[in-house]
Tab-separated table of C-alpha atoms in Angstrom:
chain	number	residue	atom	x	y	z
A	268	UNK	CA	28.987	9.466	-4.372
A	269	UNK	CA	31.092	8.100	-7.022
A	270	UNK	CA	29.531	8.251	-10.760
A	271	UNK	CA	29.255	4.655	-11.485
A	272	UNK	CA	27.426	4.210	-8.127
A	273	UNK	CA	25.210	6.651	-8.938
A	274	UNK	CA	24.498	5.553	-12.526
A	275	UNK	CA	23.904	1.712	-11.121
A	276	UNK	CA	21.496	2.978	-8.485
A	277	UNK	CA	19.490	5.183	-11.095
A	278	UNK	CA	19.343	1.973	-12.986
A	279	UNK	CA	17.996	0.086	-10.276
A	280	UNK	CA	15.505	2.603	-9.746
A	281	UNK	CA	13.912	2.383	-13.026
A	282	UNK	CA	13.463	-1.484	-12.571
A	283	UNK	CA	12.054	-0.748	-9.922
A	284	UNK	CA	9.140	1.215	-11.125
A	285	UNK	CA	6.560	-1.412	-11.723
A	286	UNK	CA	6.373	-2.025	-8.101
A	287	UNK	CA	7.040	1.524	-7.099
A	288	UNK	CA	3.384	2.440	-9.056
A	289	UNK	CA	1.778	-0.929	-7.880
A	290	UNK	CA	2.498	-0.015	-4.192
A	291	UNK	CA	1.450	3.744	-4.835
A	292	UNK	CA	-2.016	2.573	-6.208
A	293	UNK	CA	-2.483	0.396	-3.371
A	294	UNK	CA	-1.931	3.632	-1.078
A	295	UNK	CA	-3.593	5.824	-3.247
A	296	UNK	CA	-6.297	4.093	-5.067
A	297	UNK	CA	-5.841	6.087	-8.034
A	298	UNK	CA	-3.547	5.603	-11.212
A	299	UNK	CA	-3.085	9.510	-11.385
A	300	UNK	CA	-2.110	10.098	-8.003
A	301	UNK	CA	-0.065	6.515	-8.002
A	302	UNK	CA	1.887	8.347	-10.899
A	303	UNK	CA	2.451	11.397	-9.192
A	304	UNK	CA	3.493	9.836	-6.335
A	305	UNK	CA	6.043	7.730	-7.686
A	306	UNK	CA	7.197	10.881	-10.222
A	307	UNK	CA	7.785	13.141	-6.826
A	308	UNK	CA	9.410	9.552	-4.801
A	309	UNK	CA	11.817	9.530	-8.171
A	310	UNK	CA	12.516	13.268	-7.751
A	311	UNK	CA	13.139	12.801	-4.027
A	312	UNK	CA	15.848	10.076	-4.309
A	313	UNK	CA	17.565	11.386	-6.908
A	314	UNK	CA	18.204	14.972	-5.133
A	315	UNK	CA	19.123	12.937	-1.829
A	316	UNK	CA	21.556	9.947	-3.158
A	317	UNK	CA	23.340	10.748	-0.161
A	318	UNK	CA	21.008	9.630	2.259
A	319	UNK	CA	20.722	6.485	0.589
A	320	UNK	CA	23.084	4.282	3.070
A	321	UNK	CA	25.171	1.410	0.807
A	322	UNK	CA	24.307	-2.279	1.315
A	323	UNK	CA	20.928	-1.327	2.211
A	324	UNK	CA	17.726	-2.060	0.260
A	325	UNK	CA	17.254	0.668	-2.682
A	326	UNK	CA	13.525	-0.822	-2.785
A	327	UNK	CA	12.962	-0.145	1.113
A	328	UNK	CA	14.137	2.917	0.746
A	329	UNK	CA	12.150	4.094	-2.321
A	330	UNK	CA	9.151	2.762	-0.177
A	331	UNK	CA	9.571	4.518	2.748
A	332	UNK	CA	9.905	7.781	0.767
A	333	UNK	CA	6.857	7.038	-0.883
A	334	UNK	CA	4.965	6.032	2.271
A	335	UNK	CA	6.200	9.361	3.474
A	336	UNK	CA	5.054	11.344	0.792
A	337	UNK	CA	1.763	9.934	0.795
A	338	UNK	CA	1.415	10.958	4.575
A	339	UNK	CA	2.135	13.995	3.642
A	340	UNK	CA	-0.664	14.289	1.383
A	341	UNK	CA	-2.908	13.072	3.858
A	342	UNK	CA	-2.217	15.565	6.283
A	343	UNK	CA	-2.674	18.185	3.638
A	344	UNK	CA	-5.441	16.837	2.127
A	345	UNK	CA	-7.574	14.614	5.233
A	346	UNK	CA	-9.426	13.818	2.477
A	347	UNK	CA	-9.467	9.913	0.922
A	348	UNK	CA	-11.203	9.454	-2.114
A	349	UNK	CA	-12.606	6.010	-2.989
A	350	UNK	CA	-10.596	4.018	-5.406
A	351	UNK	CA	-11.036	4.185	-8.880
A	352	UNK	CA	-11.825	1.804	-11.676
A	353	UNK	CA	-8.339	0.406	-12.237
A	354	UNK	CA	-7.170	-2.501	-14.891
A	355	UNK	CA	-6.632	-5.558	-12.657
A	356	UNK	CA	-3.392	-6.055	-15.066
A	357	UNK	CA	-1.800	-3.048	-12.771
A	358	UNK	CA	-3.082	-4.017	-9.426
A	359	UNK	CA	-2.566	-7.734	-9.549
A	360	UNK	CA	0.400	-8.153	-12.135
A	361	UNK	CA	0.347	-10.314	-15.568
A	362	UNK	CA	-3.252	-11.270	-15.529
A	363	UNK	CA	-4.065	-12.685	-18.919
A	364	UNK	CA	-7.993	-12.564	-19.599
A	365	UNK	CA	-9.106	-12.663	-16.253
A	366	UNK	CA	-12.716	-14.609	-15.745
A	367	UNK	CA	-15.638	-12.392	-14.383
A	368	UNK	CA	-15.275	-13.814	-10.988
A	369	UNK	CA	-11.295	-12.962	-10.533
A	370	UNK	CA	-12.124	-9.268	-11.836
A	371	UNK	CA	-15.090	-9.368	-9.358
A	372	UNK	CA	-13.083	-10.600	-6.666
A	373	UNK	CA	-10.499	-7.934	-7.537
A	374	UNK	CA	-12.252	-5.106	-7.478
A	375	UNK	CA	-13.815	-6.298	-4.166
A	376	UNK	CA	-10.323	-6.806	-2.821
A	377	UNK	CA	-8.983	-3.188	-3.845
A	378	UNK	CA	-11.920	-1.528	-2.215
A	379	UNK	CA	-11.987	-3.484	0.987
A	380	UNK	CA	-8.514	-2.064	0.639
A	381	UNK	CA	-9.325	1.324	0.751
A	382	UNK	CA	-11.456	0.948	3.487
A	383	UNK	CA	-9.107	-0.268	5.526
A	384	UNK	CA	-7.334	2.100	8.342
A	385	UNK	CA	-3.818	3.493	6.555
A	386	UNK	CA	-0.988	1.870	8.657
A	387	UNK	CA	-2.615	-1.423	7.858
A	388	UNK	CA	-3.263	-1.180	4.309
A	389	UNK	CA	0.500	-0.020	4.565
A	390	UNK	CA	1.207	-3.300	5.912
A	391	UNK	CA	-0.378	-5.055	3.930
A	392	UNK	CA	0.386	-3.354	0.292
A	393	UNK	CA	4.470	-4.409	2.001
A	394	UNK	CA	4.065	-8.036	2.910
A	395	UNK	CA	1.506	-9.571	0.739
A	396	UNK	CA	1.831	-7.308	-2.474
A	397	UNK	CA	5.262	-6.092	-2.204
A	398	UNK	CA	6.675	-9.245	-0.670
A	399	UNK	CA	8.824	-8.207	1.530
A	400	UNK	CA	9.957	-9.685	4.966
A	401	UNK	CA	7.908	-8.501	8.611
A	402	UNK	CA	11.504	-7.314	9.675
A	403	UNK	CA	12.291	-5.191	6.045
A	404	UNK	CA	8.863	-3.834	6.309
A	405	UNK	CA	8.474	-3.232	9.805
A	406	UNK	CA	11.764	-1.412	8.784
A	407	UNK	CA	10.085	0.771	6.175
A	408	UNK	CA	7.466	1.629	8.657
A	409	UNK	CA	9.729	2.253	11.455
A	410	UNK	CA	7.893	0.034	13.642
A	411	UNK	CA	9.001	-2.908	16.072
A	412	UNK	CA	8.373	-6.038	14.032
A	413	UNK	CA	5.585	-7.234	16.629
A	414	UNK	CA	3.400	-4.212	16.043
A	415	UNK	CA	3.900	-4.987	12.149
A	416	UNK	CA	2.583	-8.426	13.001
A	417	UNK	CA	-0.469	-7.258	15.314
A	418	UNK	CA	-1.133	-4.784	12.016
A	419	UNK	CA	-1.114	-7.407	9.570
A	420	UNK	CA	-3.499	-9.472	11.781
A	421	UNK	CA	-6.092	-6.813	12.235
A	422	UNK	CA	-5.850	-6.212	8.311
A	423	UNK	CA	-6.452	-9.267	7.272
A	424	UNK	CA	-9.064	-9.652	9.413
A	425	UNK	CA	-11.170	-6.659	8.459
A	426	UNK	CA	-10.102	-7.443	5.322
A	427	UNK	CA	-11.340	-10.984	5.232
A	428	UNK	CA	-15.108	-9.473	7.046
A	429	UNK	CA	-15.460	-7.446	4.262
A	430	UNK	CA	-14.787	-9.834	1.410
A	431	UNK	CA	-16.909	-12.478	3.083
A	432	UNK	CA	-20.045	-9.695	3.803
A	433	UNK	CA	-19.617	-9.617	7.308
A	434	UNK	CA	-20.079	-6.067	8.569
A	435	UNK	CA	-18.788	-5.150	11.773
A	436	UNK	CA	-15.330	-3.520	12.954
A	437	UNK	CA	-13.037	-1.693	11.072
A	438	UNK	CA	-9.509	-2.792	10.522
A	439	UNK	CA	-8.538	-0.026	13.679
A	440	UNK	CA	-11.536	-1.329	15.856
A	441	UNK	CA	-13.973	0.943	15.339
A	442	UNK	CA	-17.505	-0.037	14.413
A	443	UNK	CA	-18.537	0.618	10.955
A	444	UNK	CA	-21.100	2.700	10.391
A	445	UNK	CA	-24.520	1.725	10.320
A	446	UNK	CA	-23.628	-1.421	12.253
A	447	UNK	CA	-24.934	-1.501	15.830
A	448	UNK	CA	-23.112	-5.057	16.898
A	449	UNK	CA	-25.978	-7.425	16.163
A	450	UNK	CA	-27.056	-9.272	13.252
A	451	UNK	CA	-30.997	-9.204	14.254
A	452	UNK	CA	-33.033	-6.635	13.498
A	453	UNK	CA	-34.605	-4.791	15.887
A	454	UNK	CA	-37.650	-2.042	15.815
């Protein structure tokens, strides 16, 4: 790779950070991990410019890599820890003075997040926080872009059932626990 290509993607990559960390907290649900994440993503790319292919996205590629690395983890660990306490400044952007009810509804939003199956807070975290088309992301996932689309659906479904208080099936239709299908009460 020639030196000034090299030197304009590692600038690139740097902008890039912001969203880099916001999309690695989404996955993660913790700043440290977010930052370790995005550290080893960094460290990744820049020992495999090669496989970087010209005139593609730098950004889909960076989140593929971290969406990989995170797997990883996951297999290692099978272990998902609830999300942290986490400034809604990082999560959501430029927030300035946010009232009670947007923190409220923030922190709501980031843990119905969390509870939501992987591949579709995956999705999600690339469409609605990350912007980016159904075909880049489906892309980034490696997935046809209809099975994107039926992932999206089912995400913000659950997700909307949990912000509005309605308990019932998980984002990957499993049953929650506790909840036996009805709303009455029975003895």
């Amino acid at each position: 790779m020639q030196p000034e290509i090299e030197s304009d993607i590692r600038t690139q990559l740097v902008g890039l950070q912001p969203r880099l960390r916001r999309f690695a907290l989404g996955l993660t649900g913790s700043l440290d991990e977010a930052d370790e994440l995005v550290q080893c993503a960094y460290e990744r790319a820049l020992s495999h410019l090669d496989q970087w292919q010209q005139g593609s996205r730098l950004d889909s590629w960076m989140f593929r890599i971290i969406q990989n690395l995170w797997l990883n983890q996951l297999r290692a660990n099978r272990v998902r820890r609830p999300a942290e306490n986490v400034d809604p400044e990082v999560l959501g952007g430029e927030l300035e003075e946010a009232s009670w009810e947007t923190s409220l509804l923030l922190r709501r939003m980031r843990q119905g997040l969390q509870r939501l199956p992987g591949d579709q807070r995956l999705a999600l975290m690339l469409v609605v926080v990350e912007g980016l088309s159904y075909k880049d992301a489906a892309t980034v996932m490696e997935l046809p872009v209809g099975t994107l689309t039926s992932r999206l659906g089912r995400a913000r479904k659950a997700l909307s059932d949990i912000l509005n208080g309605r308990p019932g099936l998980c984002g990957d239709g499993r049953r929650e626990r506790g909840n036996k299908g009805g709303d009455d009460e029975r003895d």
